[in-house]
Amino acid sequence: MTGMQLSRDELLRAYRTMRIIRVFEDRVSAEMASGDIPGNTHLYAGQEASAVGVCFHLTEDDKIASTHRGHGHCIAKGCDVDGMMAEIFGKDTGICRGKGGSMHIADLSKGMLGANGIVGGGPPLACGAALTAQVLNRDDVAVCFSGDGAINQGTTAESMNLAQIWKLPVIFAVEDNGFGEATAKSFVVAGEITKRAEALGMASAHVDGVDFFAVHDAAQEAVARARRGEGPTLLHIETPRYYGHFSGDPDNYRTPEEKSAMRRERDCLAVFRSRVTQAKLLDDADLDRVDAEVQQLIDSAVKAARAAPQPGLETLTTDVYVRYV
Amino acid sequence: MTGMQLSRDELLRAYRTMRIIRVFEDRVSAEMASGDIPGNTHLYAGQEASAVGVCFHLTEDDKIASTHRGHGHCIAKGCDVDGMMAEIFGKDTGICRGKGGSMHIADLSKGMLGANGIVGGGPPLACGAALTAQVLNRDDVAVCFSGDGAINQGTTAESMNLAQIWKLPVIFAVEDNGFGEATAKSFVVAGEITKRAEALGMASAHVDGVDFFAVHDAAQEAVARARRGEGPTLLHIETPRYYGHFSGDPDNYRTPEEKSAMRRERDCLAVFRSRVTQAKLLDDADLDRVDAEVQQLIDSAVKAARAAPQPGLETLTTDVYVRYV
Amino acid sequence: MPTKSYRQALNEALHHEMGRDPRVIVLGEDIAGGAGASGQKDAWGGAFGVTKGLLGAFGPTRVRDTPISESAFVGAAAGAAATGLRPVAEIMFVDFLGVCFDQIFNQAAKFRYMFGGKAVTPFVLRATFGAGTRSASQHSQALYPIFTHIPGLKVVIPSTPYDAKGLLIQAIRDDDPVIFLENKLLYDTVGEVPDGAYVVPFGEANILREGDDVTIIAFGRMVHIAMEAAGQLAKEGISCTVIDPRTTSPLDEDTILEAAEETGRVVIVDEANPRCGMAADVSSIIAEKAFGALKAPIFKVTAPHTPVPYAPNLEAAYIPDAKRIADAARAAFTYRKS
Amino acid sequence: MPTKSYRQALNEALHHEMGRDPRVIVLGEDIAGGAGASGQKDAWGGAFGVTKGLLGAFGPTRVRDTPISESAFVGAAAGAAATGLRPVAEIMFVDFLGVCFDQIFNQAAKFRYMFGGKAVTPFVLRATFGAGTRSASQHSQALYPIFTHIPGLKVVIPSTPYDAKGLLIQAIRDDDPVIFLENKLLYDTVGEVPDGAYVVPFGEANILREGDDVTIIAFGRMVHIAMEAAGQLAKEGISCTVIDPRTTSPLDEDTILEAAEETGRVVIVDEANPRCGMAADVSSIIAEKAFGALKAPIFKVTAPHTPVPYAPNLEAAYIPDAKRIADAARAAFTYRKS
Ligand SMILES: Cc1ncc(C[n+]2csc(CCOP(=O)(O)OP(=O)(O)O)c2C)c(N)n1
Ligand SMILES: Cc1ncc(C[n+]2csc(CCOP(=O)(O)OP(=O)(O)O)c2C)c(N)n1
Ligand SMILES: [Mg+2]
Ligand SMILES: [Mg+2]
């Protein structure tokens, strides 16, 4: 079933999840600017259709590995938004009890294997999750989200070959936002990304990451292929990156015109809204209701995070091992 | 000028170098079996046309990076055979004063950057040598020899991309002997090797490594391309591997029939001989004379290595730094 | 008790645990060997023969020859461990850690902490280490100080066939990431090894010999060289305690400190390089926690601060030997504070 | 003398050396920034702004933004160093060593030894290290004990703007591979820095303060925390020597041993993890070579054996502070052998 044939509930769920990500990120950006959040963070705003379009096909048993820009993947995979916000605030109620922060949000019980501070850290891990499914003869799949910059990390190439020869049920979702930090993709990535899969005989697809339905459909096929035991797929998903690389990045290597055009012309939420309202699958009131709900959800997450206690100092040295001495 | 148009002297030089490698390796194998050489070694016998066909186009200013199976590359690049043999015997007269052994033979003055005990260790180093040429505006090139197994090491993929985006004057000579240790290439390498270059927009060629002339011609083009500043090339060179993976390997994962057919049908020295004698470029007597000379050369190298002193114990702690305290 | 080699002891441990728990898998380069080729299957059983027979017993789904992609397969082992398997990955030589270290120390080792205690990563990485095989600088290092430095890893260095089996079974059953290091020169050594399964717990040192004068602490193969030295010293009337910590992380500080306090004189023997090495580590613990009992400097006997050389005579000089250990013990024994 | 930030001091060193020697190049991710994009060039000048302005001054052939391929570009720097350039590679966070360690420790560090003394590899690897920026486990480690362990590497940890400039110039002129580590929290600290070029030699410790009671040895940013503690202690009548070794390899053993002998009481402060760490290393050298003069246990003040946590309160507790140092110094000062 292609995206445009989804049920009303499914469409609302997809929109809602994208909306949560957008509002979450915009809010984290604002809190960060006002100094209420420690450290810094990499925001996913603009890329929502990718995480949601892919994760739409996954159950809690399926696994994803993520990146430094992981909030969107976490939300799309079902991580608790309150716990995520508290984690980013460094609180004891955080999803990782404040020990991980933005770059290490994880919830294994939801199949979320962790954001990752190491570019290229995820691909081997996703292969491992897929290997578990294969060895235990389950039909779970694993998705490895990574950026266009990560395509040049050796681990990515190794993992793609491994997945292909072992026919692992893994999907390499390469989110191409045109940049690795402040460097344009064109400056550092030789050739076409899908060709790197083709060279291995791996299935691949190139999709517009602003279009939820395009991502949905391509991911559907990839996930089905993996579940059938037919091996990995690479999805090359082109998206905008709304903010700078990290929260404090002046982002002056893009012209203001380029940035405003991007936000104007490449907004997956706006595109979704116009597609579903034009096709009369949902109406504006439906979507506005979601927007309002989501706003509340994030407000309350921030409020709770702010009020939550810091982790106890005794936790500094716990959780290093299951059992040490 | 293609290989078959080489001068008599050039043909004799090519044959002689291949012959030296073959006799060197057969002799190391024998000495190893009789226990006179410490450790163990990876023999290049069968692959001679690759090293010689590629290095034929290189001067002393050009650089090569090599592998654990490096004797052939060293000889083809002009390393002193006596020094190499003494090195393998662990002697003070060795090319690395006995400190490196078979896996670390190097002679930077000949542009030989070292055999390498790490699979995939060489590609970044070759890029570095090519970078030196590019920055200093010289027309040197660098060749990275590596095996079919090494193609799956992340460093190889990273280096190929780096070479391509920087248009480095480097040639990736992938010597495909069908095996990485005891595992067949087909079991671990997804897709076609040249396609991994094509995916990056890199020039490539697939050649029969038993045919010196085929290697010569493909390498000529690759080296010329690099010298013209037009960037890297991948050469996929198919060769047999006469011995087991290392000197003590029982090599029982190949059938006796397969091995004897390989030696019978895929001998670059025999192929060279028949090509040049049939074309009346050289006659058997010319080649027999080379054979005899080479035999003497190796005999005397072994004799000298055997007679040479061990390194002085004081050298254990020298050469760690140029200057430490 | 039956007598077996260190190699066989390890092989038995793998057979036991794979038989016992279907979640245990092994993966690495040529851990079977012969895949895709015309001749014999399971041709190698690992470069050192430790995994021989597993392919036949447990099949290719659980016994996996890998491409030469250490980051990918070691990382896959970490990812599989976090999702329900109990993988045992092999990197042939610990020297290869440099191509896959991130997956070990930033991923597997830190999951549990970063994720607030919610991850369990029963990941075992086996590797060989050590000089003495004329394999030169990139195939002879010890490197366990690097793993020991990293919080989240456990590090095991068995010195006998008995310990090898019991510690490997413990490693596989352990819920934390374990780096399991085998000295190549020990594979053919023999000792008593029960046929059945048993565990040797982590963090419990083995006291091989008790004496009154000098405490010698040694790791891995050095334990045997230390015992040799202790034997010589006994003839001279110097009686030594010899301790094998067996695991460097966790480290059995209590046993070490107690022995150090009893003799007041300590020698630490380690085949790794000296700077920030195991000998330094243990010395510093004693100098901080057992200082009051010390009667002599804490002597370290280690490899020099050099790469491992190839030439047999240089390599022999590189590795600590019984003479150097005995000399250090004598110096400790005869030292009088002026 | 003009006052400058640590960042600016480093930037000046790079400008000097690139101006002086055309073989010096710099490479790394976003060391300029903005490549291929529509906006400003040299947009970042490195993630921490240290390489700002080099692109404009020396052009893209010598100032190279790289792909996210640390093995390839760090290894290329090693290969370029062995063939005639003097590259300065940057890895943004030392935590990333795990994806390129082989090229550092098995290649660059060992060329000279393996090749019998015939290679010269003037390779500098700059990286940031250290906790305190709320960047969590994979962006806050110290890890210099790992580099210090490796023969063939030199390891530099400047604590002041003056040292930063002089040591970086020395690193670039040095003919051996140098790991040059910059604590992120020091970039904005200021101090006197001459405008011209000068070198601070390797292996020469800096004595920041001399005292009679306790010797404190500290590395990197910990030097400042140690000075803070020493200031407090002075008020209590405990007078401390504070030593900054500046380079951990080579290490100025003479200065350290002399100071340890003078006071007989030693505290070593290090922000790295404790096991096989710098504090252990220095402690063990003192316990072996200055034992006769010791009047108290050698105390180590280090991070705990845990990854670096994210939450600000936990991270603050992770990093050694003046209180812990002062407590250790007091314990050393008041210790009496029973
Ligand atoms: C191994 C490693 N190298 C470098 C970095 C620093 N870094 C963090 S994000 C990033 C850019 C990643 O680009 P891309 O993969 O395209 O992801 P994006 O940020 O665009 O989502 C870099 C270089 C890192 N975290 N890990
Ligand atoms: C990083 C690393 N992994 C594994 C090894 C062990 N090893 C040595 S040679 C070899 C096979 C290499 O195969 P290939 O690249 O095809 O070269 P060949 O031996 O066939 O010449 C392996 C796995 C190594 N030396 N380095
Ligand atoms: Mg990107
Ligand atoms: Mg091969």
PDB file of N, CA and C and ligand atoms in Angstrom, chain A residues 42-44 47 67-70 73 103 116-121 146-153 174-183 185 239 241 244-246, chain C residues 102 106, chain D residues 29-30 44 47 66-70 73 91-93 95-100 138-139, ligand 1:
ATOM      1  N   HIS A  42      22.559  18.775  17.825  1.00  0.00           N
ATOM      2  CA  HIS A  42      22.423  18.820  16.372  1.00  0.00           C
ATOM      3  C   HIS A  42      20.953  18.591  16.041  1.00  0.00           C
ATOM      4  N   LEU A  43      20.367  19.566  15.396  1.00  0.00           N
ATOM      5  CA  LEU A  43      18.911  19.539  15.251  1.00  0.00           C
ATOM      6  C   LEU A  43      18.474  18.907  13.940  1.00  0.00           C
ATOM      7  N   TYR A  44      17.375  18.204  14.020  1.00  0.00           N
ATOM      8  CA  TYR A  44      16.890  17.388  12.911  1.00  0.00           C
ATOM      9  C   TYR A  44      15.845  18.118  12.076  1.00  0.00           C
ATOM     10  N   GLN A  47      14.240  17.483   8.338  1.00  0.00           N
ATOM     11  CA  GLN A  47      14.483  16.126   7.864  1.00  0.00           C
ATOM     12  C   GLN A  47      13.382  15.148   8.310  1.00  0.00           C
ATOM     13  N   THR A  67      22.385   8.681  14.732  1.00  0.00           N
ATOM     14  CA  THR A  67      23.569   9.539  14.605  1.00  0.00           C
ATOM     15  C   THR A  67      23.542  10.634  15.671  1.00  0.00           C
ATOM     16  N   HIS A  68      24.524  11.521  15.586  1.00  0.00           N
ATOM     17  CA  HIS A  68      24.561  12.731  16.412  1.00  0.00           C
ATOM     18  C   HIS A  68      23.290  13.576  16.210  1.00  0.00           C
ATOM     19  N   ARG A  69      22.689  13.453  15.038  1.00  0.00           N
ATOM     20  CA  ARG A  69      21.477  14.232  14.741  1.00  0.00           C
ATOM     21  C   ARG A  69      20.285  13.300  14.942  1.00  0.00           C
ATOM     22  N   GLY A  70      20.125  12.818  16.174  1.00  0.00           N
ATOM     23  CA  GLY A  70      19.285  11.652  16.383  1.00  0.00           C
ATOM     24  C   GLY A  70      17.891  11.877  16.933  1.00  0.00           C
ATOM     25  N   HIS A  73      15.041  10.547  14.811  1.00  0.00           N
ATOM     26  CA  HIS A  73      14.960   9.087  14.728  1.00  0.00           C
ATOM     27  C   HIS A  73      14.356   8.512  15.998  1.00  0.00           C
ATOM     28  N   MET A 103      23.390  13.377  22.365  1.00  0.00           N
ATOM     29  CA  MET A 103      24.076  12.516  21.397  1.00  0.00           C
ATOM     30  C   MET A 103      24.007  11.033  21.707  1.00  0.00           C
ATOM     31  N   ASN A 116      24.438   8.608  18.215  1.00  0.00           N
ATOM     32  CA  ASN A 116      25.836   8.209  18.247  1.00  0.00           C
ATOM     33  C   ASN A 116      26.721   9.419  17.998  1.00  0.00           C
ATOM     34  N   GLY A 117      27.690   9.602  18.835  1.00  0.00           N
ATOM     35  CA  GLY A 117      28.582  10.740  18.675  1.00  0.00           C
ATOM     36  C   GLY A 117      29.673  10.526  17.657  1.00  0.00           C
ATOM     37  N   ILE A 118      29.759   9.307  17.169  1.00  0.00           N
ATOM     38  CA  ILE A 118      30.822   8.978  16.222  1.00  0.00           C
ATOM     39  C   ILE A 118      30.224   8.834  14.833  1.00  0.00           C
ATOM     40  N   VAL A 119      30.669   9.655  13.908  1.00  0.00           N
ATOM     41  CA  VAL A 119      30.157   9.558  12.541  1.00  0.00           C
ATOM     42  C   VAL A 119      30.611   8.214  11.961  1.00  0.00           C
ATOM     43  N   GLY A 120      29.644   7.426  11.533  1.00  0.00           N
ATOM     44  CA  GLY A 120      29.969   6.076  11.056  1.00  0.00           C
ATOM     45  C   GLY A 120      29.959   5.052  12.173  1.00  0.00           C
ATOM     46  N   GLY A 121      29.580   5.460  13.361  1.00  0.00           N
ATOM     47  CA  GLY A 121      29.500   4.503  14.461  1.00  0.00           C
ATOM     48  C   GLY A 121      28.355   3.516  14.300  1.00  0.00           C
ATOM     49  N   SER A 146      22.146   7.339   8.566  1.00  0.00           N
ATOM     50  CA  SER A 146      23.400   8.093   8.644  1.00  0.00           C
ATOM     51  C   SER A 146      23.361   9.245   7.664  1.00  0.00           C
ATOM     52  N   GLY A 147      24.343  10.110   7.766  1.00  0.00           N
ATOM     53  CA  GLY A 147      24.359  11.307   6.936  1.00  0.00           C
ATOM     54  C   GLY A 147      25.143  11.100   5.656  1.00  0.00           C
ATOM     55  N   ASP A 148      25.071  12.098   4.785  1.00  0.00           N
ATOM     56  CA  ASP A 148      25.865  12.056   3.561  1.00  0.00           C
ATOM     57  C   ASP A 148      27.357  12.090   3.885  1.00  0.00           C
ATOM     58  N   GLY A 149      27.712  12.790   4.954  1.00  0.00           N
ATOM     59  CA  GLY A 149      29.128  12.830   5.314  1.00  0.00           C
ATOM     60  C   GLY A 149      29.630  11.481   5.771  1.00  0.00           C
ATOM     61  N   ALA A 150      28.778  10.739   6.456  1.00  0.00           N
ATOM     62  CA  ALA A 150      29.162   9.439   6.993  1.00  0.00           C
ATOM     63  C   ALA A 150      29.424   8.410   5.911  1.00  0.00           C
ATOM     64  N   ILE A 151      28.982   8.706   4.716  1.00  0.00           N
ATOM     65  CA  ILE A 151      29.204   7.752   3.630  1.00  0.00           C
ATOM     66  C   ILE A 151      30.700   7.563   3.367  1.00  0.00           C
ATOM     67  N   ASN A 152      31.501   8.546   3.756  1.00  0.00           N
ATOM     68  CA  ASN A 152      32.946   8.440   3.542  1.00  0.00           C
ATOM     69  C   ASN A 152      33.701   7.822   4.707  1.00  0.00           C
ATOM     70  N   GLN A 153      32.991   7.452   5.743  1.00  0.00           N
ATOM     71  CA  GLN A 153      33.656   6.789   6.856  1.00  0.00           C
ATOM     72  C   GLN A 153      33.806   5.312   6.493  1.00  0.00           C
ATOM     73  N   VAL A 174      20.450   6.784   4.089  1.00  0.00           N
ATOM     74  CA  VAL A 174      21.443   7.853   4.040  1.00  0.00           C
ATOM     75  C   VAL A 174      20.716   9.173   3.871  1.00  0.00           C
ATOM     76  N   GLU A 175      20.729   9.955   4.912  1.00  0.00           N
ATOM     77  CA  GLU A 175      20.040  11.238   4.887  1.00  0.00           C
ATOM     78  C   GLU A 175      21.003  12.293   4.385  1.00  0.00           C
ATOM     79  N   ASP A 176      20.769  12.689   3.166  1.00  0.00           N
ATOM     80  CA  ASP A 176      21.680  13.614   2.501  1.00  0.00           C
ATOM     81  C   ASP A 176      21.123  15.030   2.635  1.00  0.00           C
ATOM     82  N   ASN A 177      21.665  15.761   3.600  1.00  0.00           N
ATOM     83  CA  ASN A 177      21.233  17.157   3.760  1.00  0.00           C
ATOM     84  C   ASN A 177      22.232  18.105   3.120  1.00  0.00           C
ATOM     85  N   GLY A 178      23.092  17.544   2.307  1.00  0.00           N
ATOM     86  CA  GLY A 178      23.996  18.371   1.515  1.00  0.00           C
ATOM     87  C   GLY A 178      25.234  18.839   2.248  1.00  0.00           C
ATOM     88  N   PHE A 179      25.304  18.549   3.539  1.00  0.00           N
ATOM     89  CA  PHE A 179      26.429  19.042   4.327  1.00  0.00           C
ATOM     90  C   PHE A 179      26.922  18.019   5.340  1.00  0.00           C
ATOM     91  N   GLY A 180      28.203  18.016   5.544  1.00  0.00           N
ATOM     92  CA  GLY A 180      28.816  17.422   6.718  1.00  0.00           C
ATOM     93  C   GLY A 180      29.436  18.605   7.444  1.00  0.00           C
ATOM     94  N   GLU A 181      28.889  18.946   8.576  1.00  0.00           N
ATOM     95  CA  GLU A 181      29.273  20.188   9.256  1.00  0.00           C
ATOM     96  C   GLU A 181      29.141  21.369   8.290  1.00  0.00           C
ATOM     97  N   ALA A 182      30.277  22.053   8.061  1.00  0.00           N
ATOM     98  CA  ALA A 182      30.236  23.257   7.231  1.00  0.00           C
ATOM     99  C   ALA A 182      30.737  22.998   5.812  1.00  0.00           C
ATOM    100  N   THR A 183      30.885  21.741   5.465  1.00  0.00           N
ATOM    101  CA  THR A 183      31.441  21.400   4.161  1.00  0.00           C
ATOM    102  C   THR A 183      30.368  20.770   3.285  1.00  0.00           C
ATOM    103  N   LYS A 185      28.516  18.606   0.526  1.00  0.00           N
ATOM    104  CA  LYS A 185      28.687  17.237   0.047  1.00  0.00           C
ATOM    105  C   LYS A 185      29.498  17.189  -1.242  1.00  0.00           C
ATOM    106  N   THR A 239      17.378  15.706   1.828  1.00  0.00           N
ATOM    107  CA  THR A 239      16.605  16.559   2.740  1.00  0.00           C
ATOM    108  C   THR A 239      17.292  17.902   2.927  1.00  0.00           C
ATOM    109  N   ARG A 241      18.559  20.804   5.711  1.00  0.00           N
ATOM    110  CA  ARG A 241      18.907  20.894   7.137  1.00  0.00           C
ATOM    111  C   ARG A 241      18.587  22.314   7.546  1.00  0.00           C
ATOM    112  N   GLY A 244      21.871  25.330  11.552  1.00  0.00           N
ATOM    113  CA  GLY A 244      23.296  25.088  11.326  1.00  0.00           C
ATOM    114  C   GLY A 244      23.646  23.672  11.753  1.00  0.00           C
ATOM    115  N   HIS A 245      24.928  23.334  11.618  1.00  0.00           N
ATOM    116  CA  HIS A 245      25.312  21.960  11.955  1.00  0.00           C
ATOM    117  C   HIS A 245      25.007  21.636  13.414  1.00  0.00           C
ATOM    118  N   PHE A 246      25.379  22.546  14.291  1.00  0.00           N
ATOM    119  CA  PHE A 246      25.052  22.348  15.706  1.00  0.00           C
ATOM    120  C   PHE A 246      24.360  23.614  16.192  1.00  0.00           C
TER     121      PHE A 246
ATOM    122  N   ASP C 102      37.231   2.027  17.675  1.00  0.00           N
ATOM    123  CA  ASP C 102      36.040   2.811  18.015  1.00  0.00           C
ATOM    124  C   ASP C 102      34.873   1.935  18.429  1.00  0.00           C
ATOM    125  N   ASN C 106      34.353   3.130  22.150  1.00  0.00           N
ATOM    126  CA  ASN C 106      33.311   4.161  22.187  1.00  0.00           C
ATOM    127  C   ASN C 106      31.914   3.568  22.095  1.00  0.00           C
TER     128      ASN C 106
ATOM    129  N   GLU D  29      38.876  18.036   9.086  1.00  0.00           N
ATOM    130  CA  GLU D  29      37.484  18.343   8.772  1.00  0.00           C
ATOM    131  C   GLU D  29      37.154  19.788   9.147  1.00  0.00           C
ATOM    132  N   ASP D  30      36.719  20.559   8.180  1.00  0.00           N
ATOM    133  CA  ASP D  30      36.312  21.940   8.424  1.00  0.00           C
ATOM    134  C   ASP D  30      37.396  22.788   9.067  1.00  0.00           C
ATOM    135  N   TRP D  44      34.556  28.360   9.390  1.00  0.00           N
ATOM    136  CA  TRP D  44      34.790  27.887  10.750  1.00  0.00           C
ATOM    137  C   TRP D  44      36.243  28.124  11.195  1.00  0.00           C
ATOM    138  N   ALA D  47      36.740  23.478  14.077  1.00  0.00           N
ATOM    139  CA  ALA D  47      35.581  23.448  14.963  1.00  0.00           C
ATOM    140  C   ALA D  47      35.782  24.379  16.156  1.00  0.00           C
ATOM    141  N   THR D  66      38.822  18.084   4.656  1.00  0.00           N
ATOM    142  CA  THR D  66      38.796  16.673   4.255  1.00  0.00           C
ATOM    143  C   THR D  66      37.394  16.086   4.369  1.00  0.00           C
ATOM    144  N   PRO D  67      37.192  14.963   3.713  1.00  0.00           N
ATOM    145  CA  PRO D  67      35.983  14.180   4.001  1.00  0.00           C
ATOM    146  C   PRO D  67      36.054  13.614   5.429  1.00  0.00           C
ATOM    147  N   ILE D  68      34.959  13.050   5.885  1.00  0.00           N
ATOM    148  CA  ILE D  68      34.929  12.415   7.210  1.00  0.00           C
ATOM    149  C   ILE D  68      35.508  11.019   7.055  1.00  0.00           C
ATOM    150  N   SER D  69      36.799  10.985   6.934  1.00  0.00           N
ATOM    151  CA  SER D  69      37.556   9.767   6.631  1.00  0.00           C
ATOM    152  C   SER D  69      38.870   9.883   7.384  1.00  0.00           C
ATOM    153  N   GLU D  70      38.791   9.771   8.710  1.00  0.00           N
ATOM    154  CA  GLU D  70      39.986  10.029   9.510  1.00  0.00           C
ATOM    155  C   GLU D  70      41.140   9.093   9.178  1.00  0.00           C
ATOM    156  N   PHE D  73      42.754  10.460   5.910  1.00  0.00           N
ATOM    157  CA  PHE D  73      43.529  11.706   5.908  1.00  0.00           C
ATOM    158  C   PHE D  73      44.624  11.731   6.968  1.00  0.00           C
ATOM    159  N   ILE D  91      42.349  16.052  14.251  1.00  0.00           N
ATOM    160  CA  ILE D  91      41.077  15.378  14.503  1.00  0.00           C
ATOM    161  C   ILE D  91      40.409  16.139  15.639  1.00  0.00           C
ATOM    162  N   MET D  92      39.201  16.522  15.348  1.00  0.00           N
ATOM    163  CA  MET D  92      38.462  17.492  16.133  1.00  0.00           C
ATOM    164  C   MET D  92      38.420  17.150  17.623  1.00  0.00           C
ATOM    165  N   PHE D  93      38.129  15.887  17.897  1.00  0.00           N
ATOM    166  CA  PHE D  93      38.072  15.385  19.267  1.00  0.00           C
ATOM    167  C   PHE D  93      38.960  14.147  19.328  1.00  0.00           C
ATOM    168  N   ASP D  95      38.690  11.729  21.004  1.00  0.00           N
ATOM    169  CA  ASP D  95      37.806  10.561  21.080  1.00  0.00           C
ATOM    170  C   ASP D  95      37.683   9.842  19.739  1.00  0.00           C
ATOM    171  N   PHE D  96      37.972  10.546  18.640  1.00  0.00           N
ATOM    172  CA  PHE D  96      37.830   9.910  17.331  1.00  0.00           C
ATOM    173  C   PHE D  96      39.044   9.059  16.975  1.00  0.00           C
ATOM    174  N   LEU D  97      39.998   8.949  17.873  1.00  0.00           N
ATOM    175  CA  LEU D  97      41.190   8.160  17.541  1.00  0.00           C
ATOM    176  C   LEU D  97      40.817   6.730  17.162  1.00  0.00           C
ATOM    177  N   GLY D  98      39.683   6.279  17.685  1.00  0.00           N
ATOM    178  CA  GLY D  98      39.296   4.891  17.445  1.00  0.00           C
ATOM    179  C   GLY D  98      39.050   4.556  15.988  1.00  0.00           C
ATOM    180  N   VAL D  99      38.756   5.540  15.169  1.00  0.00           N
ATOM    181  CA  VAL D  99      38.532   5.246  13.749  1.00  0.00           C
ATOM    182  C   VAL D  99      39.801   5.424  12.908  1.00  0.00           C
ATOM    183  N   CYS D 100      40.913   5.787  13.524  1.00  0.00           N
ATOM    184  CA  CYS D 100      42.136   5.994  12.723  1.00  0.00           C
ATOM    185  C   CYS D 100      43.397   5.610  13.464  1.00  0.00           C
ATOM    186  N   GLN D 138      31.510  10.396  24.372  1.00  0.00           N
ATOM    187  CA  GLN D 138      32.318  10.215  23.160  1.00  0.00           C
ATOM    188  C   GLN D 138      32.971  11.507  22.669  1.00  0.00           C
ATOM    189  N   HIS D 139      32.871  12.567  23.446  1.00  0.00           N
ATOM    190  CA  HIS D 139      33.491  13.826  23.031  1.00  0.00           C
ATOM    191  C   HIS D 139      34.202  14.519  24.190  1.00  0.00           C
TER     192      HIS D 139
HETATM  193  C1  LIG E   1      34.481   9.873  13.588  1.00  0.00           C
HETATM  194  C2  LIG E   1      33.971  11.255  13.668  1.00  0.00           C
HETATM  195  N1  LIG E   1      34.545  12.206  12.919  1.00  0.00           N
HETATM  196  C3  LIG E   1      34.117  13.474  12.976  1.00  0.00           C
HETATM  197  C4  LIG E   1      33.095  13.821  13.793  1.00  0.00           C
HETATM  198  C5  LIG E   1      32.627  15.274  13.901  1.00  0.00           C
HETATM  199  N2  LIG E   1      31.349  15.434  13.211  1.00  0.00           N
HETATM  200  C6  LIG E   1      30.185  15.375  13.878  1.00  0.00           C
HETATM  201  S1  LIG E   1      28.878  15.492  12.866  1.00  0.00           S
HETATM  202  C7  LIG E   1      29.856  15.630  11.519  1.00  0.00           C
HETATM  203  C8  LIG E   1      29.249  15.809  10.164  1.00  0.00           C
HETATM  204  C9  LIG E   1      28.429  14.647   9.772  1.00  0.00           C
HETATM  205  O1  LIG E   1      27.893  14.843   8.504  1.00  0.00           O
HETATM  206  P1  LIG E   1      26.717  13.938   8.003  1.00  0.00           P
HETATM  207  O2  LIG E   1      27.095  12.510   8.114  1.00  0.00           O
HETATM  208  O3  LIG E   1      26.346  14.414   6.657  1.00  0.00           O
HETATM  209  O4  LIG E   1      25.545  14.174   9.030  1.00  0.00           O
HETATM  210  P2  LIG E   1      24.720  15.516   9.298  1.00  0.00           P
HETATM  211  O5  LIG E   1      25.430  16.258  10.373  1.00  0.00           O
HETATM  212  O6  LIG E   1      24.652  16.270   8.031  1.00  0.00           O
HETATM  213  O7  LIG E   1      23.402  15.035   9.761  1.00  0.00           O
HETATM  214  C10 LIG E   1      31.194  15.574  11.864  1.00  0.00           C
HETATM  215  C11 LIG E   1      32.326  15.683  10.925  1.00  0.00           C
HETATM  216  C12 LIG E   1      32.527  12.805  14.582  1.00  0.00           C
HETATM  217  N3  LIG E   1      31.548  13.070  15.439  1.00  0.00           N
HETATM  218  N4  LIG E   1      32.963  11.537  14.479  1.00  0.00           N
END
